[in-house]
Each structure stands twice: as structure tokens, then as C-alpha cells.
Amino acid sequence: MTSSGGARRQKVTLQHVADAAKVSKATASLALNNNSRISAPTRQRVLEAVEALGYVYNRHAASLRTQRSFTIGLIIKDVSNPFNAELTSGAESQLADHDYSLVLATTDDDLGKQSRMVQTMLERDVDGMILSPAARTTIESMQRWMQYCPLVLLIPYYLELAADCVGMDDEQGTRRAVEHLIERGHRRIAFVGGFAAQATRQKRLESYRDTLRRHHIAYDPALCIASPVTRRGGYDAIDQLLSMSPPPSAAYCYSDVNAFGVMLGLRAAGLEAGEDFAVIGFDDVPEASLWHPSLTTVSADPRGLGEEAAQLMLRRIARPDAPMKRVIMPSRLIVRDSTAALVKVPR
């Protein structure tokens, strides 16, 4: 019996693909799962047969056979931050090359929301989770999640947890940034941005304080303003700092996004970054080089960070008993116009 539109098209099966590619059904299945035992020419023949026949791979059926969902959960704090957008892009690209899909969730740095997002990921049977932990996330919580799937952390400071992790060189990046400002003549240097409880902020603040002391500059906690990692956070912080007597002449910012807010706040106060006040960010997001004036920043390669996290996850899935790996991504100072002015130090 036919439908009004004509004869029903026969469903294309994996056997049809195997016959067209002149391989066994098992080989075709392995090729579609990117199995390393299948040669590149054979896999290419299978993919060409899939394209020619219009075959749709049944991922759900495959997951039942392999006990894998071929999905990885990525849980970050804020997708609107361009740093996180770059990181997500890097992770997604790396996972896609290995036929894995990425499921994204955000926590807004809230423990309750993070718990719900993790539960959702586990209910979806993700094969692993890449996590930027919310402030005050406990080791016990993460150990519990690791009973269900592998975990890769986007922070290297949970040393007691036997989990793969990748992070930025916060200490050396901060030191280079603060020393650059000192070399430009600045002595009243503010630290702007980040939530006080964040482990990454604490590490950068520690390096900021130590660098000042090595150069015999007194540490003034009043110059350290915690804020959301947003433009608004930076804008409000610089408004507060400029009301001090005397105000700082430079700011090292937790993120490029905070630095953009600082620069906007300076302009609202009749000052210009790079001329009247020096500003340094952290991340080197694409917008940093296009901002006016262009932003001096610590380059952390967020896309590379995402790629590395994905590689760690794929390694852990392939080798569950492999030794834990901790990767610190190198950082470097990118000097641009926002620190151009040389301050004359009174003698």
C-alpha cells in the first residue's frame, strides 16, 4: 500500500552502508564510532557511503550497545563572559573531532544551581563532565560526582582531589602584570574584580601582594575591590577607587571584562586609560585588541584551555586508570595602549 505521496522510501540501514562501502557491518559500525582500529581510507569509504545513501546514524542505539552516550557536560559560571565563550568553542571543537557532543550549563557561581546542573548532566548519562567549580565547592561533592563519571576541573587548586585539571598560570601572569605597572612608575596599584571566595582570585591576589612587597611597596587592602566579573563590576569599582585620597594611578583587573568596565568608568570621570590611568586585564579575549585604547592584558589562551580540557576528558574515557594529570597553561603579558603613559615618580 502506498501513501498519497507515492511509494514509501525504504529505510537505509547500517547494512546498506556496509554493502556500499564493501566492508562488514561490524567494520562500518566501528568506523562510525571513530575506532582507532579502522584505517583512515576505510573510514572515509564508510562516510562517503553514509553521505550518498542519506543514512542517519542511530546514536541512541549505539549508546545502548557501547554503554556510552557520546556526550560530555561542560558546566561554567557565565556564558556571557567572552573568555568562557572562547573556552566552550575550543572544547566543543576538540570533542566534535572525536564524535562527541557537548552539553552546556551555567551556574552563575551559585552552589545550589551548580548542584542542579550536575544532577541534570548525570541524569542525561553524560560520559564525563568538565567543570569550572562554583566558589566554595567542596571536595566531598566532587568526589561523589566522580563515582558516576569522570571529572575534569577548569581550575588547578584542588590539590587534594584526584581529578584531572587544567588551569592558567595565575601566579606568573599576575607577577608580570604588576611588575609592568611598577616599571611604568606606578606605586598605587589597585586590584579590581572577581568574587572574594574564588580560588583563582585568591591566588592572583596573593601574587599581586607578594609582587608589591618584593618591590618594597606597601600592600593596601583598600585598593583591592572584589566585584562580579562584568563590565558593571569594573565600572563601579573604579568609581569607588577614584574617590579615595590619594586615588590609585593604575589597576590590575581580574579579567578583561572587568578591565573594560574600568576603562568606561574612567572615561565617565573625564580620564582616559593609557593617558591618565593604566589598566591591565587578564584573559586576552579577542575584544581586547580591538578596544579603544587597546587593552594590555595577560594572555591565557581560553580556546586552548578548552581544547586541553577536552583532551584530558577523552584521555580519561579511553584510559580510566591513567595517572591523574594536572596541566598549567603558560601565560604571557601582551602590552598594548592601555598602559602607554609613563608616570613620573616624585623624588
Short mmCIF file of C-alpha atoms in Angstrom, two decimals:
data_model
loop_
_atom_site.label_atom_id
_atom_site.label_comp_id
_atom_site.label_asym_id
_atom_site.label_seq_id
_atom_site.Cartn_x
_atom_site.Cartn_y
_atom_site.Cartn_z
CA MET A 1 0.00 0.00 0.00
CA THR A 2 1.33 3.45 -0.89
CA SER A 3 0.76 6.85 0.63
CA SER A 4 -0.74 9.74 -1.31
CA GLY A 5 2.79 10.96 -1.94
CA GLY A 6 3.83 7.72 -3.67
CA ALA A 7 5.74 4.65 -2.51
CA ARG A 8 7.32 4.84 0.93
CA ARG A 9 11.07 5.10 0.71
CA GLN A 10 12.91 2.08 2.13
CA LYS A 11 14.77 2.89 5.34
CA VAL A 12 18.52 2.96 4.86
CA THR A 13 20.23 0.66 7.35
CA LEU A 14 23.79 0.18 8.52
CA GLN A 15 23.92 -2.97 6.36
CA HIS A 16 23.21 -0.86 3.26
CA VAL A 17 26.11 1.41 4.22
CA ALA A 18 28.40 -1.57 4.78
CA ASP A 19 27.47 -3.09 1.39
CA ALA A 20 28.07 0.22 -0.41
CA ALA A 21 31.46 0.65 1.27
CA LYS A 22 32.34 -3.03 0.67
CA VAL A 23 33.01 -3.70 4.35
CA SER A 24 31.33 -5.78 7.03
CA LYS A 25 28.53 -4.35 9.15
CA ALA A 26 30.82 -4.52 12.20
CA THR A 27 33.53 -2.56 10.41
CA ALA A 28 31.03 0.09 9.33
CA SER A 29 29.87 0.45 12.95
CA LEU A 30 33.43 0.78 14.22
CA ALA A 31 34.21 3.35 11.54
CA LEU A 32 31.21 5.48 12.55
CA ASN A 33 32.39 5.29 16.17
CA ASN A 34 35.84 6.55 15.12
CA ASN A 35 37.51 3.38 16.38
CA SER A 36 41.30 3.58 16.11
CA ARG A 37 41.47 0.05 14.63
CA ILE A 38 39.81 1.26 11.42
CA SER A 39 42.15 2.77 8.84
CA ALA A 40 41.56 6.27 7.55
CA PRO A 41 40.80 5.13 3.95
CA THR A 42 38.23 2.59 5.20
CA ARG A 43 36.56 5.13 7.46
CA GLN A 44 36.43 7.57 4.54
CA ARG A 45 34.69 4.98 2.34
CA VAL A 46 32.10 4.40 5.06
CA LEU A 47 31.49 8.13 5.48
CA GLU A 48 31.10 8.56 1.72
CA ALA A 49 28.54 5.74 1.69
CA VAL A 50 26.66 7.41 4.56
CA GLU A 51 26.55 10.68 2.60
CA ALA A 52 25.50 9.04 -0.66
CA LEU A 53 22.73 6.95 0.92
CA GLY A 54 21.48 9.57 3.37
CA TYR A 55 21.97 7.23 6.31
CA VAL A 56 21.16 8.64 9.77
CA TYR A 57 23.26 7.07 12.49
CA ASN A 58 21.16 5.93 15.47
CA ARG A 59 23.22 7.36 18.33
CA HIS A 60 20.77 6.12 20.97
CA ALA A 61 21.01 2.52 19.75
CA ALA A 62 24.79 2.81 19.63
CA SER A 63 24.89 4.11 23.20
CA LEU A 64 22.87 1.10 24.38
CA ARG A 65 25.41 -1.20 22.77
CA THR A 66 28.53 0.64 23.98
CA GLN A 67 27.18 1.94 27.31
CA ARG A 68 28.24 5.42 26.23
CA SER A 69 26.15 8.48 25.43
CA PHE A 70 28.91 10.21 23.42
CA THR A 71 28.09 13.45 25.25
CA ILE A 72 30.25 15.50 27.61
CA GLY A 73 28.83 18.03 30.04
CA LEU A 74 30.52 21.43 30.31
CA ILE A 75 29.49 23.42 33.38
CA ILE A 76 30.76 27.01 33.54
CA LYS A 77 29.82 30.05 35.57
CA ASP A 78 28.75 32.55 32.93
CA VAL A 79 28.39 32.05 29.18
CA SER A 80 28.21 35.82 28.54
CA ASN A 81 31.87 36.25 29.50
CA PRO A 82 33.85 36.12 26.23
CA PHE A 83 36.56 34.11 27.98
CA ASN A 84 34.04 31.32 28.64
CA ALA A 85 32.67 31.59 25.12
CA GLU A 86 36.17 31.00 23.71
CA LEU A 87 36.78 28.14 26.15
CA THR A 88 33.49 26.50 25.16
CA SER A 89 34.32 26.82 21.48
CA GLY A 90 37.69 25.15 21.99
CA ALA A 91 36.23 22.25 23.97
CA GLU A 92 33.36 21.72 21.52
CA SER A 93 35.70 21.67 18.52
CA GLN A 94 38.03 19.12 20.11
CA LEU A 95 35.19 16.86 21.20
CA ALA A 96 33.45 17.06 17.81
CA ASP A 97 36.63 15.78 16.16
CA HIS A 98 36.10 12.59 18.18
CA ASP A 99 32.33 12.36 17.54
CA TYR A 100 31.31 13.61 20.98
CA SER A 101 28.62 16.21 21.58
CA LEU A 102 28.84 18.97 24.19
CA VAL A 103 26.03 19.76 26.63
CA LEU A 104 26.46 23.23 28.17
CA ALA A 105 25.16 24.53 31.51
CA THR A 106 25.87 27.64 33.59
CA THR A 107 25.84 28.11 37.36
CA ASP A 108 26.20 31.89 37.89
CA ASP A 109 28.73 30.82 40.56
CA ASP A 110 25.81 29.57 42.70
CA LEU A 111 26.27 26.31 44.61
CA GLY A 112 22.58 25.41 44.52
CA LYS A 113 22.31 25.91 40.78
CA GLN A 114 25.56 24.02 40.25
CA SER A 115 24.16 21.04 42.16
CA ARG A 116 21.05 21.05 39.98
CA MET A 117 23.08 21.30 36.76
CA VAL A 118 25.32 18.41 37.80
CA GLN A 119 22.26 16.30 38.61
CA THR A 120 20.80 17.10 35.18
CA MET A 121 24.04 16.05 33.50
CA LEU A 122 24.15 12.78 35.40
CA GLU A 123 20.51 12.07 34.55
CA ARG A 124 21.45 12.52 30.89
CA ASP A 125 24.16 9.86 31.33
CA VAL A 126 26.98 12.10 30.13
CA ASP A 127 30.26 10.25 29.68
CA GLY A 128 32.10 12.93 31.65
CA MET A 129 31.88 16.47 33.00
CA ILE A 130 34.22 19.43 32.52
CA LEU A 131 33.61 21.75 35.46
CA SER A 132 34.54 25.27 36.49
CA PRO A 133 33.59 24.87 40.16
CA ALA A 134 31.47 27.49 41.86
CA ALA A 135 33.10 29.20 44.83
CA ARG A 136 33.09 27.03 47.98
CA THR A 137 32.51 23.78 46.07
CA THR A 138 33.64 21.01 48.40
CA ILE A 139 35.98 18.16 47.59
CA GLU A 140 33.39 15.78 49.03
CA SER A 141 30.81 16.93 46.48
CA MET A 142 33.17 16.41 43.57
CA GLN A 143 34.28 13.00 44.86
CA ARG A 144 30.61 11.99 44.94
CA TRP A 145 30.07 13.12 41.33
CA MET A 146 33.17 11.23 40.23
CA GLN A 147 31.52 7.99 41.32
CA TYR A 148 29.22 8.37 38.30
CA CYS A 149 31.50 9.77 35.59
CA PRO A 150 34.97 11.27 35.05
CA LEU A 151 35.52 14.88 36.05
CA VAL A 152 37.96 17.41 34.58
CA LEU A 153 38.36 20.65 36.52
CA LEU A 154 39.00 24.04 34.95
CA ILE A 155 41.00 25.09 37.99
CA PRO A 156 44.25 23.58 39.32
CA TYR A 157 43.87 24.39 43.03
CA TYR A 158 42.01 21.36 44.40
CA LEU A 159 45.25 19.52 45.07
CA GLU A 160 43.66 17.00 47.45
CA LEU A 161 41.25 15.79 44.75
CA ALA A 162 42.46 13.01 42.42
CA ALA A 163 40.93 14.56 39.30
CA ASP A 164 42.41 15.73 36.02
CA CYS A 165 42.61 19.51 35.86
CA VAL A 166 43.79 22.33 33.63
CA GLY A 167 44.27 25.96 34.59
CA MET A 168 46.10 29.17 33.88
CA ASP A 169 49.42 30.30 35.33
CA ASP A 170 47.75 32.84 37.60
CA GLU A 171 50.82 33.46 39.74
CA GLN A 172 53.33 34.26 36.99
CA GLY A 173 50.77 36.12 34.89
CA THR A 174 49.92 38.38 37.81
CA ARG A 175 53.56 38.96 38.67
CA ARG A 176 54.36 40.06 35.13
CA ALA A 177 51.36 42.40 35.04
CA VAL A 178 52.12 44.10 38.35
CA GLU A 179 55.83 44.40 37.59
CA HIS A 180 54.99 46.03 34.26
CA LEU A 181 52.99 48.69 36.10
CA ILE A 182 55.79 49.20 38.62
CA GLU A 183 58.28 49.61 35.76
CA ARG A 184 55.99 52.28 34.32
CA GLY A 185 56.33 54.22 37.57
CA HIS A 186 53.12 53.25 39.37
CA ARG A 187 53.05 52.75 43.13
CA ARG A 188 49.33 53.00 43.94
CA ILE A 189 48.11 49.93 42.03
CA ALA A 190 44.56 48.68 42.53
CA PHE A 191 43.36 45.08 42.17
CA VAL A 192 39.88 45.03 40.62
CA GLY A 193 37.32 42.28 40.13
CA GLY A 194 36.40 38.72 40.97
CA PHE A 195 34.43 37.35 43.89
CA ALA A 196 36.35 37.20 47.16
CA ALA A 197 35.70 33.46 47.65
CA GLN A 198 37.02 32.43 44.22
CA ALA A 199 40.18 30.32 44.49
CA THR A 200 41.54 31.84 41.28
CA ARG A 201 41.08 35.38 42.60
CA GLN A 202 42.73 34.43 45.87
CA LYS A 203 45.76 33.05 44.02
CA ARG A 204 46.09 36.17 41.88
CA LEU A 205 45.62 38.44 44.88
CA GLU A 206 48.36 36.57 46.72
CA SER A 207 50.74 37.01 43.78
CA TYR A 208 49.78 40.72 43.49
CA ARG A 209 50.54 41.27 47.17
CA ASP A 210 53.84 39.36 47.03
CA THR A 211 54.99 41.26 43.95
CA LEU A 212 54.35 44.61 45.62
CA ARG A 213 56.28 43.55 48.69
CA ARG A 214 59.24 42.32 46.64
CA HIS A 215 59.45 45.84 45.24
CA HIS A 216 59.11 47.41 48.69
CA ILE A 217 55.62 48.78 48.01
CA ALA A 218 53.18 48.64 50.90
CA TYR A 219 50.12 46.47 50.36
CA ASP A 220 46.91 48.45 50.88
CA PRO A 221 43.80 46.21 51.15
CA ALA A 222 41.59 49.25 50.46
CA LEU A 223 42.88 49.18 46.88
CA CYS A 224 41.54 45.64 46.34
CA ILE A 225 37.90 45.73 45.21
CA ALA A 226 36.01 42.47 44.75
CA SER A 227 33.22 42.60 42.18
CA PRO A 228 31.22 40.49 39.72
CA VAL A 229 33.20 39.54 36.61
CA THR A 230 31.29 42.03 34.45
CA ARG A 231 31.78 45.44 32.91
CA ARG A 232 29.45 46.84 35.55
CA GLY A 233 31.63 45.35 38.26
CA GLY A 234 34.70 47.12 36.89
CA TYR A 235 32.80 50.37 36.31
CA ASP A 236 31.55 50.53 39.91
CA ALA A 237 34.96 49.56 41.31
CA ILE A 238 36.83 52.37 39.57
CA ASP A 239 34.19 54.86 40.72
CA GLN A 240 34.92 53.77 44.28
CA LEU A 241 38.70 53.88 43.79
CA LEU A 242 38.75 57.36 42.25
CA SER A 243 37.02 58.73 45.35
CA MET A 244 39.98 57.71 47.53
CA SER A 245 42.62 60.19 48.64
CA PRO A 246 45.01 59.69 47.03
CA PRO A 247 43.46 57.54 44.29
CA PRO A 248 45.44 54.81 42.55
CA SER A 249 47.12 55.53 39.22
CA ALA A 250 46.76 52.02 37.82
CA ALA A 251 44.57 48.92 38.07
CA TYR A 252 45.32 45.27 37.54
CA CYS A 253 41.99 43.59 36.77
CA TYR A 254 40.83 40.04 37.42
CA SER A 255 39.52 39.75 33.86
CA ASP A 256 39.41 41.66 30.60
CA VAL A 257 35.68 42.17 31.14
CA ASN A 258 36.40 43.94 34.44
CA ALA A 259 39.09 45.99 32.69
CA PHE A 260 36.62 47.12 30.01
CA GLY A 261 34.33 48.37 32.78
CA VAL A 262 37.21 50.20 34.45
CA MET A 263 38.06 51.95 31.19
CA LEU A 264 34.45 53.01 30.68
CA GLY A 265 34.33 54.30 34.27
CA LEU A 266 37.50 56.30 33.73
CA ARG A 267 36.04 57.89 30.62
CA ALA A 268 32.89 58.81 32.53
CA ALA A 269 35.13 60.56 35.09
CA GLY A 270 36.93 62.55 32.38
CA LEU A 271 40.02 60.33 32.38
CA GLU A 272 41.47 58.12 29.68
CA ALA A 273 43.11 54.72 30.10
CA GLY A 274 46.66 54.76 28.76
CA GLU A 275 46.98 58.52 29.28
CA ASP A 276 45.73 59.39 32.77
CA PHE A 277 45.49 55.92 34.26
CA ALA A 278 46.99 52.49 33.44
CA VAL A 279 44.81 49.38 33.09
CA ILE A 280 45.76 45.72 32.69
CA GLY A 281 43.33 42.84 32.20
CA PHE A 282 43.62 39.06 32.29
CA ASP A 283 42.50 36.62 29.56
CA ASP A 284 43.29 38.33 26.22
CA VAL A 285 39.83 37.78 24.75
CA PRO A 286 39.53 38.80 21.06
CA GLU A 287 37.88 42.09 22.02
CA ALA A 288 40.97 43.21 23.99
CA SER A 289 42.99 44.10 20.89
CA LEU A 290 40.02 45.92 19.31
CA TRP A 291 39.06 48.01 22.36
CA HIS A 292 39.99 51.70 22.35
CA PRO A 293 42.55 52.12 23.67
CA SER A 294 43.70 48.54 23.09
CA LEU A 295 43.99 46.63 26.35
CA THR A 296 47.25 45.45 27.87
CA THR A 297 46.44 42.02 29.26
CA VAL A 298 47.75 38.66 30.42
CA SER A 299 47.16 36.17 27.63
CA ALA A 300 45.67 32.93 28.93
CA ASP A 301 44.54 31.34 25.61
CA PRO A 302 40.95 30.46 26.63
CA ARG A 303 40.33 28.47 23.46
CA GLY A 304 43.45 26.42 24.12
CA LEU A 305 42.27 25.89 27.69
CA GLY A 306 39.01 24.39 26.41
CA GLU A 307 40.85 22.19 23.93
CA GLU A 308 43.19 20.91 26.65
CA ALA A 309 40.25 20.16 28.98
CA ALA A 310 38.55 18.17 26.23
CA GLN A 311 41.74 16.24 25.52
CA LEU A 312 42.07 15.37 29.20
CA MET A 313 38.49 14.11 29.21
CA LEU A 314 38.96 11.98 26.09
CA ARG A 315 42.14 10.53 27.59
CA ARG A 316 40.35 9.69 30.82
CA ILE A 317 37.48 7.97 28.96
CA ALA A 318 39.91 5.93 26.90
CA ARG A 319 42.16 5.10 29.87
CA PRO A 320 40.13 5.16 33.11
CA ASP A 321 43.14 4.01 35.17
CA ALA A 322 45.64 6.53 33.75
CA PRO A 323 47.54 8.68 36.29
CA MET A 324 45.88 11.96 37.17
CA LYS A 325 47.17 14.83 35.03
CA ARG A 326 47.48 18.50 36.07
CA VAL A 327 48.14 20.97 33.25
CA ILE A 328 49.13 24.61 33.80
CA MET A 329 48.76 26.70 30.66
CA PRO A 330 51.56 29.29 30.22
CA SER A 331 50.66 32.96 30.41
CA ARG A 332 52.35 35.97 28.85
CA LEU A 333 51.90 39.71 29.08
CA ILE A 334 50.58 41.41 25.93
CA VAL A 335 51.49 45.10 26.13
CA ARG A 336 49.12 47.48 24.35
CA ASP A 337 47.96 51.08 24.63
CA SER A 338 46.16 51.00 27.98
CA THR A 339 49.49 51.18 29.84
CA ALA A 340 51.25 53.55 27.47
CA ALA A 341 51.79 56.55 29.76
CA LEU A 342 54.93 56.63 31.87
CA VAL A 343 54.21 58.07 35.30
CA LYS A 344 56.78 60.42 36.81
CA VAL A 345 57.59 59.28 40.32
CA PRO A 346 58.15 62.12 42.83
CA ARG A 347 61.64 62.13 44.31
#
